[in-house]
PDB file of C-alpha atoms in Angstrom:
ATOM      1  CA  UNK A   1      43.201   4.247   6.028  1.00 82.00           C
ATOM      2  CA  UNK A   2      41.707   3.020   3.195  1.00 83.00           C
ATOM      3  CA  UNK A   3      44.144   1.594   0.598  1.00 88.00           C
ATOM      4  CA  UNK A   4      43.836   3.934  -2.406  1.00 89.00           C
ATOM      5  CA  UNK A   5      42.596   0.321  -4.744  1.00 89.00           C
ATOM      6  CA  UNK A   6      39.741   0.050  -2.078  1.00 87.00           C
ATOM      7  CA  UNK A   7      38.485   3.354  -2.119  1.00 89.00           C
ATOM      8  CA  UNK A   8      36.401   3.068  -5.188  1.00 89.00           C
ATOM      9  CA  UNK A   9      34.352   0.235  -3.246  1.00 87.00           C
ATOM     10  CA  UNK A  10      33.618   2.576  -0.750  1.00 86.00           C
ATOM     11  CA  UNK A  11      32.083   5.263  -3.235  1.00 87.00           C
ATOM     12  CA  UNK A  12      29.912   2.825  -4.058  1.00 86.00           C
ATOM     13  CA  UNK A  13      28.950   1.675  -1.456  1.00 84.00           C
ATOM     14  CA  UNK A  14      27.827   4.850   0.109  1.00 83.00           C
ATOM     15  CA  UNK A  15      25.866   6.372  -3.101  1.00 83.00           C
ATOM     16  CA  UNK A  16      24.341   2.940  -4.406  1.00 82.00           C
ATOM     17  CA  UNK A  17      23.552   1.580  -0.484  1.00 82.00           C
ATOM     18  CA  UNK A  18      23.544   4.579   2.259  1.00 77.00           C
ATOM     19  CA  UNK A  19      21.956   7.637  -0.274  1.00 75.00           C
ATOM     20  CA  UNK A  20      18.640   4.329  -0.802  1.00 82.00           C
ATOM     21  CA  UNK A  21      18.370   3.986   2.897  1.00 82.00           C
ATOM     22  CA  UNK A  22      15.946   6.716   3.349  1.00 84.00           C
ATOM     23  CA  UNK A  23      13.727   4.967   0.337  1.00 87.00           C
ATOM     24  CA  UNK A  24      13.459   1.820   3.499  1.00 89.00           C
ATOM     25  CA  UNK A  25      11.640   4.632   6.198  1.00 90.00           C
ATOM     26  CA  UNK A  26       8.210   3.809   4.800  1.00 91.00           C
ATOM     27  CA  UNK A  27       7.770   0.034   4.590  1.00 93.00           C
ATOM     28  CA  UNK A  28       9.766   0.045   8.226  1.00 93.00           C
ATOM     29  CA  UNK A  29       8.359   2.504  10.132  1.00 94.00           C
ATOM     30  CA  UNK A  30       4.839   1.141   8.974  1.00 95.00           C
ATOM     31  CA  UNK A  31       5.181  -1.141  11.434  1.00 94.00           C
ATOM     32  CA  UNK A  32       5.929   1.079  14.209  1.00 94.00           C
ATOM     33  CA  UNK A  33       2.643   3.692  13.540  1.00 95.00           C
ATOM     34  CA  UNK A  34       0.714   0.297  13.374  1.00 95.00           C
ATOM     35  CA  UNK A  35       1.543  -0.753  16.690  1.00 95.00           C
ATOM     36  CA  UNK A  36       1.410   2.933  18.501  1.00 95.00           C
ATOM     37  CA  UNK A  37      -2.374   3.662  18.157  1.00 95.00           C
ATOM     38  CA  UNK A  38      -5.014   1.498  19.155  1.00 95.00           C
ATOM     39  CA  UNK A  39      -6.620   1.544  15.937  1.00 96.00           C
ATOM     40  CA  UNK A  40      -9.099  -1.715  16.711  1.00 95.00           C
ATOM     41  CA  UNK A  41     -10.560   0.554  20.014  1.00 94.00           C
ATOM     42  CA  UNK A  42     -11.932   2.878  17.768  1.00 94.00           C
ATOM     43  CA  UNK A  43     -13.504   0.684  15.554  1.00 94.00           C
ATOM     44  CA  UNK A  44     -15.254  -0.976  18.104  1.00 95.00           C
ATOM     45  CA  UNK A  45     -16.374   2.242  19.881  1.00 96.00           C
ATOM     46  CA  UNK A  46     -17.669   3.274  16.607  1.00 95.00           C
ATOM     47  CA  UNK A  47     -20.031   0.486  16.112  1.00 94.00           C
ATOM     48  CA  UNK A  48     -21.355   1.870  19.196  1.00 93.00           C
ATOM     49  CA  UNK A  49     -22.820   4.810  18.492  1.00 94.00           C
ATOM     50  CA  UNK A  50     -26.020   5.720  16.395  1.00 93.00           C
ATOM     51  CA  UNK A  51     -26.008   7.070  13.274  1.00 92.00           C
ATOM     52  CA  UNK A  52     -29.548   6.558  11.827  1.00 89.00           C
ATOM     53  CA  UNK A  53     -30.328   9.700  14.464  1.00 89.00           C
ATOM     54  CA  UNK A  54     -33.171  12.712  13.286  1.00 90.00           C
ATOM     55  CA  UNK A  55     -31.849  15.479  15.085  1.00 91.00           C
ATOM     56  CA  UNK A  56     -28.786  17.238  13.796  1.00 89.00           C
ATOM     57  CA  UNK A  57     -25.932  17.315  16.445  1.00 87.00           C
ATOM     58  CA  UNK A  58     -23.352  19.753  17.862  1.00 90.00           C
ATOM     59  CA  UNK A  59     -21.590  17.056  19.543  1.00 93.00           C
ATOM     60  CA  UNK A  60     -19.156  15.133  18.276  1.00 94.00           C
ATOM     61  CA  UNK A  61     -18.382  11.335  19.112  1.00 95.00           C
ATOM     62  CA  UNK A  62     -16.180  10.404  22.542  1.00 95.00           C
ATOM     63  CA  UNK A  63     -14.690   8.023  19.906  1.00 96.00           C
ATOM     64  CA  UNK A  64     -13.070  11.373  18.649  1.00 97.00           C
ATOM     65  CA  UNK A  65     -11.578  12.565  21.778  1.00 97.00           C
ATOM     66  CA  UNK A  66     -10.156   8.907  22.324  1.00 96.00           C
ATOM     67  CA  UNK A  67      -8.430   8.856  18.938  1.00 97.00           C
ATOM     68  CA  UNK A  68      -6.808  12.278  19.686  1.00 97.00           C
ATOM     69  CA  UNK A  69      -6.028  11.545  23.222  1.00 97.00           C
ATOM     70  CA  UNK A  70      -3.681   7.974  21.462  1.00 97.00           C
ATOM     71  CA  UNK A  71      -1.902  10.891  18.812  1.00 97.00           C
ATOM     72  CA  UNK A  72      -1.397  13.087  22.043  1.00 97.00           C
ATOM     73  CA  UNK A  73       0.230  10.295  24.056  1.00 96.00           C
ATOM     74  CA  UNK A  74       2.483   9.311  20.588  1.00 96.00           C
ATOM     75  CA  UNK A  75       3.927  12.589  20.554  1.00 96.00           C
ATOM     76  CA  UNK A  76       4.459  12.482  23.682  1.00 96.00           C
ATOM     77  CA  UNK A  77       6.176   9.254  23.394  1.00 95.00           C
ATOM     78  CA  UNK A  78       8.031  10.885  20.360  1.00 94.00           C
ATOM     79  CA  UNK A  79       9.136  13.768  22.373  1.00 94.00           C
ATOM     80  CA  UNK A  80      10.716  11.367  25.063  1.00 95.00           C
ATOM     81  CA  UNK A  81      12.475   8.756  22.775  1.00 94.00           C
ATOM     82  CA  UNK A  82      13.794  12.422  20.506  1.00 93.00           C
ATOM     83  CA  UNK A  83      15.399  12.918  24.078  1.00 94.00           C
ATOM     84  CA  UNK A  84      17.851  10.365  23.919  1.00 95.00           C
ATOM     85  CA  UNK A  85      17.952   9.187  20.094  1.00 94.00           C
ATOM     86  CA  UNK A  86      17.879  11.907  17.209  1.00 94.00           C
ATOM     87  CA  UNK A  87      14.653  11.525  15.308  1.00 92.00           C
ATOM     88  CA  UNK A  88      15.175  13.143  12.237  1.00 91.00           C
ATOM     89  CA  UNK A  89      12.437  15.573  11.080  1.00 93.00           C
ATOM     90  CA  UNK A  90      12.368  13.167   7.374  1.00 92.00           C
ATOM     91  CA  UNK A  91      11.785   9.850  10.173  1.00 93.00           C
ATOM     92  CA  UNK A  92       9.461  11.625  12.573  1.00 94.00           C
ATOM     93  CA  UNK A  93       6.966  13.367   9.479  1.00 95.00           C
ATOM     94  CA  UNK A  94       7.157   9.759   8.065  1.00 95.00           C
ATOM     95  CA  UNK A  95       5.737   8.655  11.485  1.00 96.00           C
ATOM     96  CA  UNK A  96       3.191  10.766  11.630  1.00 97.00           C
ATOM     97  CA  UNK A  97       2.299  10.499   8.014  1.00 97.00           C
ATOM     98  CA  UNK A  98       1.848   6.678   9.036  1.00 97.00           C
ATOM     99  CA  UNK A  99      -0.097   6.950  12.053  1.00 97.00           C
ATOM    100  CA  UNK A 100      -2.788   9.472  10.735  1.00 98.00           C
ATOM    101  CA  UNK A 101      -2.966   7.969   7.290  1.00 97.00           C
ATOM    102  CA  UNK A 102      -4.059   3.807   9.538  1.00 97.00           C
ATOM    103  CA  UNK A 103      -6.453   6.410  11.572  1.00 97.00           C
ATOM    104  CA  UNK A 104      -8.541   7.811   7.966  1.00 97.00           C
ATOM    105  CA  UNK A 105      -8.309   4.372   7.214  1.00 96.00           C
ATOM    106  CA  UNK A 106      -9.938   2.840  10.114  1.00 97.00           C
ATOM    107  CA  UNK A 107     -12.315   6.080  10.286  1.00 97.00           C
ATOM    108  CA  UNK A 108     -13.245   4.973   6.501  1.00 97.00           C
ATOM    109  CA  UNK A 109     -13.837   0.993   7.629  1.00 96.00           C
ATOM    110  CA  UNK A 110     -15.290   1.987  11.326  1.00 96.00           C
ATOM    111  CA  UNK A 111     -17.792   4.211   8.801  1.00 95.00           C
ATOM    112  CA  UNK A 112     -18.463   1.584   6.097  1.00 94.00           C
ATOM    113  CA  UNK A 113     -19.558  -0.702   8.878  1.00 94.00           C
ATOM    114  CA  UNK A 114     -22.797   1.259  10.108  1.00 91.00           C
ATOM    115  CA  UNK A 115     -25.717  -0.504   9.010  1.00 89.00           C
ATOM    116  CA  UNK A 116     -28.380   2.362   9.137  1.00 88.00           C
ATOM    117  CA  UNK A 117     -27.567   5.880   8.962  1.00 87.00           C
ATOM    118  CA  UNK A 118     -29.515   8.623   8.362  1.00 86.00           C
ATOM    119  CA  UNK A 119     -28.863  12.536   6.703  1.00 87.00           C
ATOM    120  CA  UNK A 120     -28.447  13.770  10.588  1.00 91.00           C
ATOM    121  CA  UNK A 121     -25.660  10.424  10.987  1.00 92.00           C
ATOM    122  CA  UNK A 122     -24.043  11.799   8.473  1.00 91.00           C
ATOM    123  CA  UNK A 123     -23.587  15.150   9.251  1.00 93.00           C
ATOM    124  CA  UNK A 124     -22.614  13.739  12.551  1.00 95.00           C
ATOM    125  CA  UNK A 125     -19.793  11.681  10.623  1.00 95.00           C
ATOM    126  CA  UNK A 126     -18.540  15.491   9.279  1.00 96.00           C
ATOM    127  CA  UNK A 127     -18.731  16.533  12.701  1.00 96.00           C
ATOM    128  CA  UNK A 128     -16.606  14.292  14.336  1.00 97.00           C
ATOM    129  CA  UNK A 129     -14.009  14.360  11.127  1.00 97.00           C
ATOM    130  CA  UNK A 130     -14.118  17.954  11.722  1.00 97.00           C
ATOM    131  CA  UNK A 131     -13.388  17.974  14.777  1.00 97.00           C
ATOM    132  CA  UNK A 132     -10.898  15.220  14.955  1.00 97.00           C
ATOM    133  CA  UNK A 133      -9.039  17.336  11.927  1.00 97.00           C
ATOM    134  CA  UNK A 134      -9.178  20.628  13.982  1.00 96.00           C
ATOM    135  CA  UNK A 135      -7.527  19.291  17.068  1.00 97.00           C
ATOM    136  CA  UNK A 136      -4.852  16.702  14.781  1.00 97.00           C
ATOM    137  CA  UNK A 137      -3.585  19.947  13.351  1.00 96.00           C
ATOM    138  CA  UNK A 138      -2.796  21.398  16.517  1.00 95.00           C
ATOM    139  CA  UNK A 139      -0.532  18.453  17.241  1.00 95.00           C
ATOM    140  CA  UNK A 140       1.536  18.338  13.953  1.00 94.00           C
ATOM    141  CA  UNK A 141       2.894  20.783  11.231  1.00 92.00           C
ATOM    142  CA  UNK A 142       2.637  17.885   9.140  1.00 93.00           C
ATOM    143  CA  UNK A 143       0.938  19.382   5.813  1.00 92.00           C
ATOM    144  CA  UNK A 144      -1.226  18.313   3.976  1.00 94.00           C
ATOM    145  CA  UNK A 145      -2.631  15.925   6.888  1.00 96.00           C
ATOM    146  CA  UNK A 146      -2.708  12.073   4.930  1.00 95.00           C
ATOM    147  CA  UNK A 147      -5.813  10.404   3.428  1.00 96.00           C
ATOM    148  CA  UNK A 148      -8.205  13.545   4.398  1.00 96.00           C
ATOM    149  CA  UNK A 149      -9.774  13.197   0.952  1.00 96.00           C
ATOM    150  CA  UNK A 150      -9.840  10.064   1.037  1.00 96.00           C
ATOM    151  CA  UNK A 151     -12.754  10.394   4.479  1.00 97.00           C
ATOM    152  CA  UNK A 152     -14.420  13.362   3.223  1.00 96.00           C
ATOM    153  CA  UNK A 153     -15.390  11.660  -0.112  1.00 95.00           C
ATOM    154  CA  UNK A 154     -16.275   8.999   1.055  1.00 95.00           C
ATOM    155  CA  UNK A 155     -18.872  10.457   3.721  1.00 94.00           C
ATOM    156  CA  UNK A 156     -20.164  13.478   0.871  1.00 92.00           C
ATOM    157  CA  UNK A 157     -20.422   9.963  -1.596  1.00 90.00           C
ATOM    158  CA  UNK A 158     -24.614   9.119   0.429  1.00 88.00           C
ATOM    159  CA  UNK A 159     -25.502  12.009  -0.560  1.00 87.00           C
ATOM    160  CA  UNK A 160     -24.825  11.179  -4.281  1.00 84.00           C
ATOM    161  CA  UNK A 161     -27.998  10.290  -6.622  1.00 81.00           C
ATOM    162  CA  UNK A 162     -28.132   6.405  -8.581  1.00 80.00           C
ATOM    163  CA  UNK A 163     -26.772   7.936 -11.556  1.00 82.00           C
ATOM    164  CA  UNK A 164     -23.561   9.950  -9.438  1.00 87.00           C
ATOM    165  CA  UNK A 165     -23.416   7.051  -7.190  1.00 85.00           C
ATOM    166  CA  UNK A 166     -22.739   4.608 -10.205  1.00 85.00           C
ATOM    167  CA  UNK A 167     -20.225   6.593 -11.951  1.00 88.00           C
ATOM    168  CA  UNK A 168     -18.033   7.081  -8.054  1.00 90.00           C
ATOM    169  CA  UNK A 169     -18.236   3.476  -8.125  1.00 86.00           C
ATOM    170  CA  UNK A 170     -16.017   2.874 -11.389  1.00 85.00           C
ATOM    171  CA  UNK A 171     -14.282   6.320 -10.582  1.00 88.00           C
ATOM    172  CA  UNK A 172     -13.035   5.154  -6.842  1.00 90.00           C
ATOM    173  CA  UNK A 173     -10.861   2.108  -6.644  1.00 88.00           C
ATOM    174  CA  UNK A 174      -9.043   2.944  -3.718  1.00 91.00           C
ATOM    175  CA  UNK A 175     -12.474   2.213  -1.749  1.00 93.00           C
ATOM    176  CA  UNK A 176     -12.564  -1.579  -0.939  1.00 91.00           C
ATOM    177  CA  UNK A 177     -15.451  -2.971  -2.189  1.00 90.00           C
ATOM    178  CA  UNK A 178     -16.960  -4.150   1.038  1.00 91.00           C
ATOM    179  CA  UNK A 179     -16.997   0.049   1.554  1.00 92.00           C
ATOM    180  CA  UNK A 180     -18.906   0.676  -1.977  1.00 90.00           C
ATOM    181  CA  UNK A 181     -21.179  -2.128  -0.860  1.00 90.00           C
ATOM    182  CA  UNK A 182     -21.998  -0.594   2.200  1.00 88.00           C
ATOM    183  CA  UNK A 183     -22.949   3.046   0.880  1.00 85.00           C
ATOM    184  CA  UNK A 184     -25.187   1.215  -1.592  1.00 86.00           C
ATOM    185  CA  UNK A 185     -27.054  -0.806   0.962  1.00 86.00           C
ATOM    186  CA  UNK A 186     -26.896   2.550   3.669  1.00 82.00           C
ATOM    187  CA  UNK A 187     -28.857   4.848   1.097  1.00 76.00           C
ATOM    188  CA  UNK A 188     -31.301   1.904   0.782  1.00 65.00           C
ATOM    189  CA  UNK A 189     -34.885   3.777   1.026  1.00 60.00           C
ATOM    190  CA  UNK A 190     -33.329   6.878   1.347  1.00 68.00           C
ATOM    191  CA  UNK A 191     -32.535   8.315  -2.055  1.00 69.00           C
ATOM    192  CA  UNK A 192     -31.690   4.428  -3.570  1.00 71.00           C
ATOM    193  CA  UNK A 193     -34.350   2.260  -4.326  1.00 76.00           C
ATOM    194  CA  UNK A 194     -34.059  -1.587  -4.542  1.00 81.00           C
ATOM    195  CA  UNK A 195     -33.828  -1.330  -8.300  1.00 82.00           C
ATOM    196  CA  UNK A 196     -30.942   1.140  -8.270  1.00 82.00           C
ATOM    197  CA  UNK A 197     -29.912  -1.141  -5.602  1.00 79.00           C
ATOM    198  CA  UNK A 198     -29.352  -4.358  -7.184  1.00 84.00           C
ATOM    199  CA  UNK A 199     -27.718  -2.505 -10.227  1.00 84.00           C
ATOM    200  CA  UNK A 200     -25.180  -0.605  -8.260  1.00 85.00           C
ATOM    201  CA  UNK A 201     -24.313  -3.613  -6.421  1.00 84.00           C
ATOM    202  CA  UNK A 202     -23.993  -5.732 -10.172  1.00 85.00           C
ATOM    203  CA  UNK A 203     -21.206  -2.296 -10.780  1.00 81.00           C
ATOM    204  CA  UNK A 204     -19.201  -3.649  -8.086  1.00 82.00           C
ATOM    205  CA  UNK A 205     -19.005  -6.867  -8.419  1.00 82.00           C
ATOM    206  CA  UNK A 206     -18.100  -6.039 -11.758  1.00 78.00           C
ATOM    207  CA  UNK A 207     -15.171  -4.130 -10.918  1.00 74.00           C
ATOM    208  CA  UNK A 208     -14.073  -7.431  -8.204  1.00 63.00           C
ATOM    209  CA  UNK A 209     -14.913 -10.105 -10.509  1.00 59.00           C
ATOM    210  CA  UNK A 210     -10.947  -9.378 -12.584  1.00 54.00           C
ATOM    211  CA  UNK A 211      -9.381  -9.449  -9.545  1.00 54.00           C
ATOM    212  CA  UNK A 212     -10.744 -13.211  -8.663  1.00 46.00           C
TER     213      UNK A 212
END
């Protein structure tokens, strides 16, 4: 229907605008993912967990089950919507990626809010996260699981010696100052003394200073 003289404009629109629409998926669907799962509820539940335990636990914490229930409901809602409006696989993948990434970031934030934690408590965090991953992988085909290493690395950092911890602080800028400071403070008394604590907190402060 278009006049021949106008066709180049249509081709230009298609090549420059329509083809770049897929790049907008991530920022647009981020807000959907932020509202799809109750991340605040998870943080509140994690705050009620006792982490300075003295024995190895074999049972994961209830917040893991609540979080998985949220993902099951999200999966169901996605299926319900797709019956009325087709959801392309790339869009579905973006939604899953965002939700999982936000959940994993919330887990690390929850662990960074812990005031007291023993070796057994850290082992419980690992148990909780493994349970979450195992059940989550049955709900989605998305691989690898987004930010899986982000959580695992943070939990394992608790066991680092003073020198390794200092190197960890310098190398892992993906964690917030608060998250790094919590690692140092929680380790105080177990395998890091007060002098080492001051040194490590100063190293964190040095990283933060250029941003001010």
